[in-house]
Amino acid sequence: MNSAAASAAISTECVIIGAGPVGLFAVFELGLLGIKCEIVDSLAHPGGQCTELYPDKPIYDIPALPVCGAQELVDRLLKQIKPFHVGFHLGQEVTDLTRLESGRFEILTSAGARFDAGSVIIAGGLGSFQPRRLMVPDAERYEGTQIHYRVRRAEDFHGKDLVIAGGGDSALDWVLEFCGKARSVALVHRRADFRAQPASVTRMKELAAAGTLRHLEGTIQSLVTADGRMTGLSIQGRDKSATEVLCDRVLACFGLHPKLGPIANWGLALEKKALKVDTEKFQTTEPGIFAIGDINSYPGKKKLILSGFHEAALAAFGVQHHIYPEKRQFLQYTTTSPIMRERLGVAPPD
Ligand SMILES: Cc1cc2nc3c(=O)[nH]c(=O)nc-3n(C[C@H](O)[C@H](O)[C@H](O)COP(=O)(O)OP(=O)(O)OC[C@H]3O[C@@H](n4cnc5c(N)ncnc54)[C@H](O)[C@@H]3O)c2cc1C
């Protein structure tokens, strides 16, 4: 059980775990059927792999969109689901999923949110995104106190001797933010070139030239510690020379990578690190829990956005049948169905 589970439960017909493209489209398909849902993602923004891994890449295999940027696709999906007023719960991982005696589900998140849901759709992709960690001895021991992978409260770094590691936008953004606020700032990056906005790189170089920032090209080799505290880092330069940098805080911005994480612990049958589902409604081995998108496995599965969209449509009908088994199901077209058009907030058909 999650220690933060004391909060009041949010009651809903369905919780969607994962706000990647497929989870977002599931909101739409549920909405068309008149089913309300809440969506949770460990990332601070919706979009899954599209937003996190390749926002600027063009996608060419979305039906009727000859070319579409990955972030543009997410923006379009967000616009498409707007009529359904889904509750977003971002920046929190779903840690626990338990079937209650009533047959409903309790879902807990790392931020202490609690849901009481009639059904669950897992659209967890390759898993929840986790920070790439500093791979030096003892780093784990100082994680959360002196070594950080994200900034929860910027003030915690003010007045500190700070080392920022990494060469992407977030490393550079934090360098620019903390120069002048931390007691000292050093930037450690293994290469001379950066994967960040050119304007940020220019500003960083100006700060280094002015002596406000120490810029080191190299990799962190080990921690320097004394009396149970980290007091510095040993940096190995490209020429193998070693430099010691005094610091009491490290902010490592090495990016994120997906990890199956808690989903593997919910007692659902797995196959090749994916959830086994049927192909009628994409239900897992547990009635009422569905899995769509990259997270599922079935004969012939292709990890494509297109496949996930199809799975979302059928899973929505599966959810409807699970929570309202007595309800007659029939197919309606958005073009002609007055109720669907009403749900979409568009004018009734002529
Ligand atoms: C470089 C690249 C290019 C690609 N190009 C194409 C292409 O051209 N066409 C195509 O069809 N596909 C492409 N793909 C694949 C496509 O991006 C995936 O098929 C798609 O993103 C799957 O969507 P999803 O919603 O299932 O999962 P994801 O996009 O992975 O989203 C899953 C979300 O679930 C969240 N999550 C997981 N576990 C938890 C948890 N326990 N709690 C809270 N949140 C959780 C994650 O944080 C994540 O945001 C490409 C992939 C890559 C990496």
Tab-separated table of C-alpha atoms and ligand atoms in Angstrom:
chain	number	residue	atom	x	y	z
A	1	MET	CA	0.000	0.000	0.000
A	2	ASN	CA	1.110	3.501	-0.795
A	3	SER	CA	1.847	5.513	2.313
A	4	ALA	CA	0.237	8.593	0.791
A	5	ALA	CA	-3.079	6.770	0.319
A	6	ALA	CA	-5.038	8.827	2.820
A	7	SER	CA	-6.502	11.269	0.286
A	8	ALA	CA	-10.207	11.135	-0.669
A	9	ALA	CA	-10.855	8.786	-3.579
A	10	ILE	CA	-11.827	10.203	-6.965
A	11	SER	CA	-14.684	8.049	-8.203
A	12	THR	CA	-14.856	7.457	-11.942
A	13	GLU	CA	-16.015	4.970	-14.536
A	14	CYS	CA	-12.504	4.423	-15.906
A	15	VAL	CA	-8.906	5.322	-15.086
A	16	ILE	CA	-6.475	5.430	-17.995
A	17	ILE	CA	-2.863	4.808	-17.012
A	18	GLY	CA	-0.630	6.573	-19.533
A	19	ALA	CA	-1.258	9.785	-21.467
A	20	GLY	CA	0.668	8.834	-24.599
A	21	PRO	CA	-1.093	9.077	-27.975
A	22	VAL	CA	-3.013	5.852	-27.373
A	23	GLY	CA	-4.188	6.757	-23.848
A	24	LEU	CA	-5.340	10.141	-25.174
A	25	PHE	CA	-7.312	8.530	-27.977
A	26	ALA	CA	-8.924	6.181	-25.447
A	27	VAL	CA	-10.359	9.290	-23.743
A	28	PHE	CA	-12.019	10.132	-27.048
A	29	GLU	CA	-13.439	6.659	-27.661
A	30	LEU	CA	-14.771	6.416	-24.090
A	31	GLY	CA	-16.191	9.936	-24.409
A	32	LEU	CA	-18.135	9.018	-27.532
A	33	LEU	CA	-19.759	6.224	-25.531
A	34	GLY	CA	-20.584	8.655	-22.736
A	35	ILE	CA	-18.027	7.174	-20.308
A	36	LYS	CA	-16.159	9.539	-17.978
A	37	CYS	CA	-12.514	8.913	-17.198
A	38	GLU	CA	-9.408	10.233	-15.448
A	39	ILE	CA	-5.923	9.918	-16.944
A	40	VAL	CA	-2.619	9.606	-15.073
A	41	ASP	CA	0.944	9.883	-16.349
A	42	SER	CA	4.308	9.879	-14.641
A	43	LEU	CA	5.510	12.582	-17.019
A	44	ALA	CA	4.665	16.209	-16.351
A	45	HIS	CA	3.045	16.537	-19.781
A	46	PRO	CA	0.854	14.388	-22.026
A	47	GLY	CA	2.218	12.781	-25.205
A	48	GLY	CA	4.295	9.763	-24.104
A	49	GLN	CA	7.092	8.793	-26.472
A	50	CYS	CA	5.962	11.334	-29.105
A	51	THR	CA	6.580	14.263	-26.774
A	52	GLU	CA	9.430	12.822	-24.742
A	53	LEU	CA	11.533	11.100	-27.395
A	54	TYR	CA	10.843	12.659	-30.804
A	55	PRO	CA	8.629	15.784	-30.657
A	56	ASP	CA	10.062	17.351	-33.830
A	57	LYS	CA	10.172	14.221	-35.999
A	58	PRO	CA	7.573	13.965	-38.752
A	59	ILE	CA	5.226	10.932	-38.714
A	60	TYR	CA	3.983	9.697	-42.085
A	61	ASP	CA	1.712	6.776	-41.206
A	62	ILE	CA	-1.264	8.381	-39.480
A	63	PRO	CA	-4.349	7.882	-41.678
A	64	ALA	CA	-5.431	11.006	-43.588
A	65	LEU	CA	-2.464	13.041	-42.309
A	66	PRO	CA	0.256	12.623	-44.980
A	67	VAL	CA	2.756	14.180	-42.570
A	68	CYS	CA	2.388	15.268	-38.971
A	69	GLY	CA	4.972	16.271	-36.345
A	70	ALA	CA	4.952	14.016	-33.270
A	71	GLN	CA	4.150	16.916	-30.915
A	72	GLU	CA	1.617	18.191	-33.434
A	73	LEU	CA	-0.126	14.807	-33.283
A	74	VAL	CA	-0.345	15.065	-29.494
A	75	ASP	CA	-1.662	18.647	-29.744
A	76	ARG	CA	-4.301	17.482	-32.222
A	77	LEU	CA	-5.342	14.633	-29.914
A	78	LEU	CA	-5.614	17.047	-26.980
A	79	LYS	CA	-7.881	19.257	-29.094
A	80	GLN	CA	-9.947	16.250	-30.148
A	81	ILE	CA	-10.594	15.145	-26.540
A	82	LYS	CA	-11.389	18.653	-25.256
A	83	PRO	CA	-15.187	18.127	-25.302
A	84	PHE	CA	-14.848	15.301	-22.774
A	85	HIS	CA	-13.215	17.299	-19.933
A	86	VAL	CA	-10.959	14.454	-18.784
A	87	GLY	CA	-9.198	14.894	-15.433
A	88	PHE	CA	-5.420	14.982	-15.994
A	89	HIS	CA	-3.142	13.790	-13.166
A	90	LEU	CA	0.373	14.364	-14.437
A	91	GLY	CA	3.825	14.013	-12.909
A	92	GLN	CA	2.747	10.998	-10.858
A	93	GLU	CA	3.250	7.304	-11.361
A	94	VAL	CA	0.492	4.780	-10.748
A	95	THR	CA	2.074	2.557	-8.144
A	96	ASP	CA	-0.781	0.284	-7.021
A	97	LEU	CA	-3.764	-1.273	-8.741
A	98	THR	CA	-6.009	-3.483	-6.616
A	99	ARG	CA	-9.385	-5.088	-7.231
A	100	LEU	CA	-11.779	-4.267	-4.377
A	101	GLU	CA	-14.350	-6.698	-3.003
A	102	SER	CA	-17.034	-4.696	-4.784
A	103	GLY	CA	-15.385	-5.573	-8.109
A	104	ARG	CA	-14.258	-1.969	-8.591
A	105	PHE	CA	-10.594	-0.963	-8.618
A	106	GLU	CA	-8.451	1.123	-6.293
A	107	ILE	CA	-5.642	2.967	-8.043
A	108	LEU	CA	-2.933	4.807	-6.083
A	109	THR	CA	-0.332	7.215	-7.402
A	110	SER	CA	3.084	8.304	-6.186
A	111	ALA	CA	1.634	11.769	-5.462
A	112	GLY	CA	-0.993	10.330	-3.116
A	113	ALA	CA	-3.976	10.507	-5.485
A	114	ARG	CA	-6.508	7.685	-5.042
A	115	PHE	CA	-9.115	6.560	-7.533
A	116	ASP	CA	-12.117	4.305	-7.182
A	117	ALA	CA	-12.793	3.126	-10.728
A	118	GLY	CA	-15.208	0.776	-12.448
A	119	SER	CA	-12.557	-0.189	-14.983
A	120	VAL	CA	-8.950	0.484	-15.924
A	121	ILE	CA	-7.244	0.957	-19.269
A	122	ILE	CA	-3.479	0.548	-19.115
A	123	ALA	CA	-1.899	2.543	-21.948
A	124	GLY	CA	1.540	2.509	-20.363
A	125	GLY	CA	3.626	2.192	-23.551
A	126	LEU	CA	7.118	0.989	-22.767
A	127	GLY	CA	6.565	1.869	-19.109
A	128	SER	CA	6.863	5.021	-17.088
A	129	PHE	CA	9.707	7.357	-17.889
A	130	GLN	CA	12.463	7.372	-15.270
A	131	PRO	CA	15.530	9.597	-15.051
A	132	ARG	CA	18.820	8.115	-16.244
A	133	ARG	CA	20.871	7.942	-13.089
A	134	LEU	CA	24.456	8.801	-12.236
A	135	MET	CA	26.322	5.508	-12.492
A	136	VAL	CA	29.044	5.961	-9.878
A	137	PRO	CA	29.521	4.071	-6.603
A	138	ASP	CA	27.335	5.306	-3.719
A	139	ALA	CA	25.272	7.701	-5.855
A	140	GLU	CA	22.082	5.993	-4.623
A	141	ARG	CA	22.994	6.791	-1.033
A	142	TYR	CA	22.858	10.527	-1.657
A	143	GLU	CA	19.856	10.488	-4.021
A	144	GLY	CA	17.167	12.895	-2.910
A	145	THR	CA	19.412	14.689	-0.420
A	146	GLN	CA	22.499	15.819	-2.332
A	147	ILE	CA	22.063	14.165	-5.732
A	148	HIS	CA	18.941	15.065	-7.703
A	149	TYR	CA	17.438	14.121	-11.049
A	150	ARG	CA	14.711	16.747	-11.107
A	151	VAL	CA	14.092	20.088	-9.463
A	152	ARG	CA	11.106	19.970	-7.150
A	153	ARG	CA	11.852	23.290	-5.381
A	154	ALA	CA	14.332	25.599	-7.067
A	155	GLU	CA	15.094	27.311	-3.734
A	156	ASP	CA	16.671	24.085	-2.436
A	157	PHE	CA	19.598	24.764	-4.769
A	158	HIS	CA	20.021	28.432	-3.883
A	159	GLY	CA	23.228	29.228	-1.969
A	160	LYS	CA	24.674	25.764	-2.741
A	161	ASP	CA	27.802	24.661	-4.561
A	162	LEU	CA	26.067	23.025	-7.478
A	163	VAL	CA	27.255	20.747	-10.255
A	164	ILE	CA	24.869	20.305	-13.173
A	165	ALA	CA	25.612	17.347	-15.419
A	166	GLY	CA	24.291	16.899	-18.961
A	167	GLY	CA	24.233	18.570	-22.338
A	168	GLY	CA	20.565	18.927	-23.279
A	169	ASP	CA	17.990	21.658	-22.853
A	170	SER	CA	17.136	20.886	-19.256
A	171	ALA	CA	20.814	20.950	-18.130
A	172	LEU	CA	21.352	24.283	-19.859
A	173	ASP	CA	18.048	25.768	-18.666
A	174	TRP	CA	18.983	24.987	-15.064
A	175	VAL	CA	22.520	26.373	-15.531
A	176	LEU	CA	21.017	29.667	-16.685
A	177	GLU	CA	18.468	29.604	-13.861
A	178	PHE	CA	20.921	28.860	-11.034
A	179	CYS	CA	23.904	31.032	-12.052
A	180	GLY	CA	23.761	33.907	-9.586
A	181	LYS	CA	21.412	32.039	-7.231
A	182	ALA	CA	23.549	29.041	-6.272
A	183	ARG	CA	26.837	29.860	-4.476
A	184	SER	CA	28.751	28.320	-7.380
A	185	VAL	CA	27.720	26.472	-10.516
A	186	ALA	CA	29.791	24.015	-12.542
A	187	LEU	CA	28.533	22.356	-15.722
A	188	VAL	CA	29.931	18.928	-16.595
A	189	HIS	CA	29.273	17.501	-20.045
A	190	ARG	CA	31.169	14.723	-21.756
A	191	ARG	CA	31.381	16.437	-25.156
A	192	ALA	CA	32.119	19.937	-26.457
A	193	ASP	CA	28.820	20.114	-28.364
A	194	PHE	CA	25.402	20.447	-26.762
A	195	ARG	CA	21.912	19.198	-27.720
A	196	ALA	CA	20.246	22.382	-26.531
A	197	GLN	CA	18.794	25.599	-27.935
A	198	PRO	CA	21.654	27.557	-29.587
A	199	ALA	CA	20.671	30.694	-27.616
A	200	SER	CA	21.088	28.803	-24.305
A	201	VAL	CA	24.490	27.466	-25.388
A	202	THR	CA	25.645	30.985	-26.325
A	203	ARG	CA	24.496	32.392	-22.970
A	204	MET	CA	26.160	29.521	-21.080
A	205	LYS	CA	29.461	30.227	-22.885
A	206	GLU	CA	29.172	33.911	-21.984
A	207	LEU	CA	28.701	33.004	-18.318
A	208	ALA	CA	31.719	30.677	-18.467
A	209	ALA	CA	33.836	33.391	-20.134
A	210	ALA	CA	32.783	35.860	-17.414
A	211	GLY	CA	33.821	33.394	-14.697
A	212	THR	CA	30.268	33.031	-13.311
A	213	LEU	CA	30.154	29.401	-14.432
A	214	ARG	CA	32.773	26.678	-14.458
A	215	HIS	CA	32.466	24.535	-17.560
A	216	LEU	CA	34.194	21.139	-17.596
A	217	GLU	CA	34.337	18.697	-20.488
A	218	GLY	CA	34.442	15.214	-19.024
A	219	THR	CA	32.533	12.582	-17.069
A	220	ILE	CA	31.837	12.182	-13.373
A	221	GLN	CA	34.017	9.311	-12.172
A	222	SER	CA	33.359	9.206	-8.438
A	223	LEU	CA	31.973	11.066	-5.450
A	224	VAL	CA	34.248	12.702	-2.894
A	225	THR	CA	32.796	12.178	0.578
A	226	ALA	CA	33.660	13.047	4.156
A	227	ASP	CA	31.795	12.267	7.379
A	228	GLY	CA	28.871	10.711	5.506
A	229	ARG	CA	28.345	13.694	3.215
A	230	MET	CA	29.204	14.306	-0.412
A	231	THR	CA	31.704	17.140	-0.584
A	232	GLY	CA	32.722	16.999	-4.237
A	233	LEU	CA	33.113	15.065	-7.457
A	234	SER	CA	36.062	13.672	-9.319
A	235	ILE	CA	35.778	14.473	-13.024
A	236	GLN	CA	37.747	12.664	-15.679
A	237	GLY	CA	38.593	14.868	-18.649
A	238	ARG	CA	38.753	13.612	-22.228
A	239	ASP	CA	42.555	13.500	-21.892
A	240	LYS	CA	42.037	11.190	-18.842
A	241	SER	CA	43.173	13.908	-16.424
A	242	ALA	CA	41.301	14.031	-13.101
A	243	THR	CA	39.836	17.244	-11.661
A	244	GLU	CA	38.162	17.569	-8.297
A	245	VAL	CA	35.192	19.921	-8.042
A	246	LEU	CA	33.872	20.905	-4.631
A	247	CYS	CA	30.102	20.713	-4.412
A	248	ASP	CA	27.280	19.858	-2.057
A	249	ARG	CA	24.533	19.408	-4.684
A	250	VAL	CA	24.456	17.560	-8.008
A	251	LEU	CA	21.674	17.932	-10.539
A	252	ALA	CA	22.053	15.222	-13.175
A	253	CYS	CA	20.047	15.908	-16.338
A	254	PHE	CA	20.794	12.830	-18.435
A	255	GLY	CA	17.274	12.479	-19.843
A	256	LEU	CA	14.586	9.905	-19.222
A	257	HIS	CA	14.095	6.308	-20.284
A	258	PRO	CA	10.991	4.128	-20.023
A	259	LYS	CA	10.857	1.297	-17.488
A	260	LEU	CA	7.929	-1.133	-17.123
A	261	GLY	CA	7.973	-0.391	-13.397
A	262	PRO	CA	4.971	-1.094	-11.146
A	263	ILE	CA	2.793	-2.474	-13.987
A	264	ALA	CA	4.755	-5.732	-13.719
A	265	ASN	CA	3.608	-6.151	-10.089
A	266	TRP	CA	-0.158	-6.056	-10.575
A	267	GLY	CA	-0.598	-9.803	-11.119
A	268	LEU	CA	-1.417	-9.517	-14.833
A	269	ALA	CA	-0.035	-12.089	-17.282
A	270	LEU	CA	3.013	-10.803	-19.137
A	271	GLU	CA	4.621	-11.864	-22.377
A	272	LYS	CA	7.935	-10.336	-23.466
A	273	LYS	CA	7.529	-7.516	-20.895
A	274	ALA	CA	4.070	-6.672	-22.283
A	275	LEU	CA	0.554	-7.413	-21.015
A	276	LYS	CA	-1.223	-10.330	-22.643
A	277	VAL	CA	-4.611	-9.318	-24.040
A	278	ASP	CA	-7.390	-10.780	-26.162
A	279	THR	CA	-8.018	-9.161	-29.539
A	280	GLU	CA	-11.773	-8.799	-29.114
A	281	LYS	CA	-11.652	-6.052	-26.498
A	282	PHE	CA	-7.982	-5.899	-25.480
A	283	GLN	CA	-8.736	-7.091	-21.989
A	284	THR	CA	-5.884	-8.428	-19.858
A	285	THR	CA	-6.111	-11.644	-17.860
A	286	GLU	CA	-8.041	-9.645	-15.227
A	287	PRO	CA	-11.659	-8.741	-16.168
A	288	GLY	CA	-12.175	-4.989	-16.181
A	289	ILE	CA	-8.498	-4.206	-16.805
A	290	PHE	CA	-7.698	-3.479	-20.434
A	291	ALA	CA	-4.304	-2.810	-22.056
A	292	ILE	CA	-3.767	-0.918	-25.303
A	293	GLY	CA	-0.866	0.512	-27.292
A	294	ASP	CA	2.778	-0.485	-26.919
A	295	ILE	CA	2.156	-2.087	-23.515
A	296	ASN	CA	0.151	-5.042	-24.847
A	297	SER	CA	1.004	-8.274	-26.581
A	298	TYR	CA	-1.091	-10.524	-28.843
A	299	PRO	CA	-0.372	-12.556	-31.969
A	300	GLY	CA	0.599	-10.208	-34.771
A	301	LYS	CA	1.030	-7.148	-32.508
A	302	LYS	CA	2.729	-4.176	-34.170
A	303	LYS	CA	3.875	-1.322	-31.951
A	304	LEU	CA	2.387	1.448	-34.062
A	305	ILE	CA	0.226	4.408	-33.088
A	306	LEU	CA	-2.310	3.295	-35.687
A	307	SER	CA	-2.698	-0.130	-34.033
A	308	GLY	CA	-3.103	1.544	-30.624
A	309	PHE	CA	-5.926	3.732	-31.946
A	310	HIS	CA	-7.839	0.661	-33.155
A	311	GLU	CA	-7.259	-1.067	-29.823
A	312	ALA	CA	-8.566	2.024	-27.976
A	313	ALA	CA	-11.855	1.886	-29.909
A	314	LEU	CA	-12.475	-1.777	-29.106
A	315	ALA	CA	-11.318	-1.447	-25.496
A	316	ALA	CA	-13.844	1.392	-24.989
A	317	PHE	CA	-16.643	-0.981	-25.979
A	318	GLY	CA	-15.081	-3.560	-23.636
A	319	VAL	CA	-15.132	-1.032	-20.789
A	320	GLN	CA	-18.758	-0.161	-21.529
A	321	HIS	CA	-19.752	-3.825	-21.443
A	322	HIS	CA	-17.783	-4.401	-18.233
A	323	ILE	CA	-19.405	-1.584	-16.280
A	324	TYR	CA	-22.875	-1.777	-17.877
A	325	PRO	CA	-23.252	-5.462	-18.881
A	326	GLU	CA	-27.002	-5.065	-19.353
A	327	LYS	CA	-26.581	-2.230	-21.864
A	328	ARG	CA	-27.224	-3.158	-25.513
A	329	GLN	CA	-24.233	-2.237	-27.647
A	330	PHE	CA	-24.640	-0.927	-31.147
A	331	LEU	CA	-22.395	0.954	-33.473
A	332	GLN	CA	-23.143	4.606	-34.118
A	333	TYR	CA	-21.480	7.003	-36.528
A	334	THR	CA	-20.314	10.418	-35.344
A	335	THR	CA	-21.656	11.821	-38.627
A	336	THR	CA	-25.239	10.787	-37.918
A	337	SER	CA	-25.645	10.005	-34.196
A	338	PRO	CA	-27.390	12.887	-32.366
A	339	ILE	CA	-26.124	11.657	-28.958
A	340	MET	CA	-22.514	11.424	-30.139
A	341	ARG	CA	-22.723	14.859	-31.720
A	342	GLU	CA	-24.149	16.194	-28.484
A	343	ARG	CA	-21.250	14.643	-26.553
A	344	LEU	CA	-18.839	16.197	-29.041
A	345	GLY	CA	-20.545	19.556	-28.621
A	346	VAL	CA	-21.273	19.913	-32.344
A	347	ALA	CA	-24.550	20.850	-34.037
A	348	PRO	CA	-27.110	18.058	-34.553
A	349	PRO	CA	-27.180	16.524	-38.059
A	350	ASP	CA	-29.391	18.243	-40.665
B	1	LIG	C1	12.003	7.648	-32.422
B	1	LIG	C2	10.648	6.999	-32.570
B	1	LIG	C3	9.932	7.160	-33.743
B	1	LIG	C4	8.671	6.566	-33.897
B	1	LIG	N1	8.004	6.748	-35.068
B	1	LIG	C5	6.751	6.208	-35.229
B	1	LIG	C6	6.009	6.390	-36.453
B	1	LIG	O1	6.483	7.023	-37.388
B	1	LIG	N2	4.767	5.819	-36.522
B	1	LIG	C7	4.214	5.078	-35.509
B	1	LIG	O2	3.081	4.620	-35.621
B	1	LIG	N3	4.909	4.892	-34.352
B	1	LIG	C8	6.159	5.424	-34.184
B	1	LIG	N4	6.861	5.208	-33.016
B	1	LIG	C9	6.245	4.378	-31.976
B	1	LIG	C10	5.176	5.181	-31.225
B	1	LIG	O3	5.741	6.359	-30.659
B	1	LIG	C11	4.559	4.311	-30.139
B	1	LIG	O4	3.948	3.204	-30.777
B	1	LIG	C12	3.519	5.102	-29.366
B	1	LIG	O5	4.100	6.183	-28.671
B	1	LIG	C13	2.811	4.186	-28.359
B	1	LIG	O6	1.883	4.973	-27.693
B	1	LIG	P1	1.366	4.565	-26.241
B	1	LIG	O7	0.372	5.637	-25.875
B	1	LIG	O8	0.952	3.152	-26.260
B	1	LIG	O9	2.654	4.621	-25.301
B	1	LIG	P2	3.703	5.780	-24.937
B	1	LIG	O10	3.782	6.793	-25.998
B	1	LIG	O11	4.937	5.066	-24.540
B	1	LIG	O12	3.050	6.453	-23.659
B	1	LIG	C14	2.889	5.703	-22.476
B	1	LIG	C15	2.787	6.633	-21.314
B	1	LIG	O13	2.453	5.859	-20.156
B	1	LIG	C16	3.115	6.412	-19.029
B	1	LIG	N5	3.200	5.396	-17.974
B	1	LIG	C17	3.686	4.146	-18.057
B	1	LIG	N6	3.576	3.508	-16.876
B	1	LIG	C18	2.989	4.384	-16.026
B	1	LIG	C19	2.608	4.334	-14.650
B	1	LIG	N7	2.800	3.242	-13.898
B	1	LIG	N8	2.060	5.447	-14.105
B	1	LIG	C20	1.854	6.569	-14.848
B	1	LIG	N9	2.199	6.674	-16.153
B	1	LIG	C21	2.757	5.597	-16.726
B	1	LIG	C22	4.475	6.840	-19.589
B	1	LIG	O14	5.068	7.851	-18.784
B	1	LIG	C23	4.092	7.342	-20.987
B	1	LIG	O15	3.891	8.737	-21.017
B	1	LIG	C24	8.122	5.782	-32.857
B	1	LIG	C25	8.845	5.618	-31.661
B	1	LIG	C26	10.088	6.218	-31.523
B	1	LIG	C27	10.846	6.033	-30.225
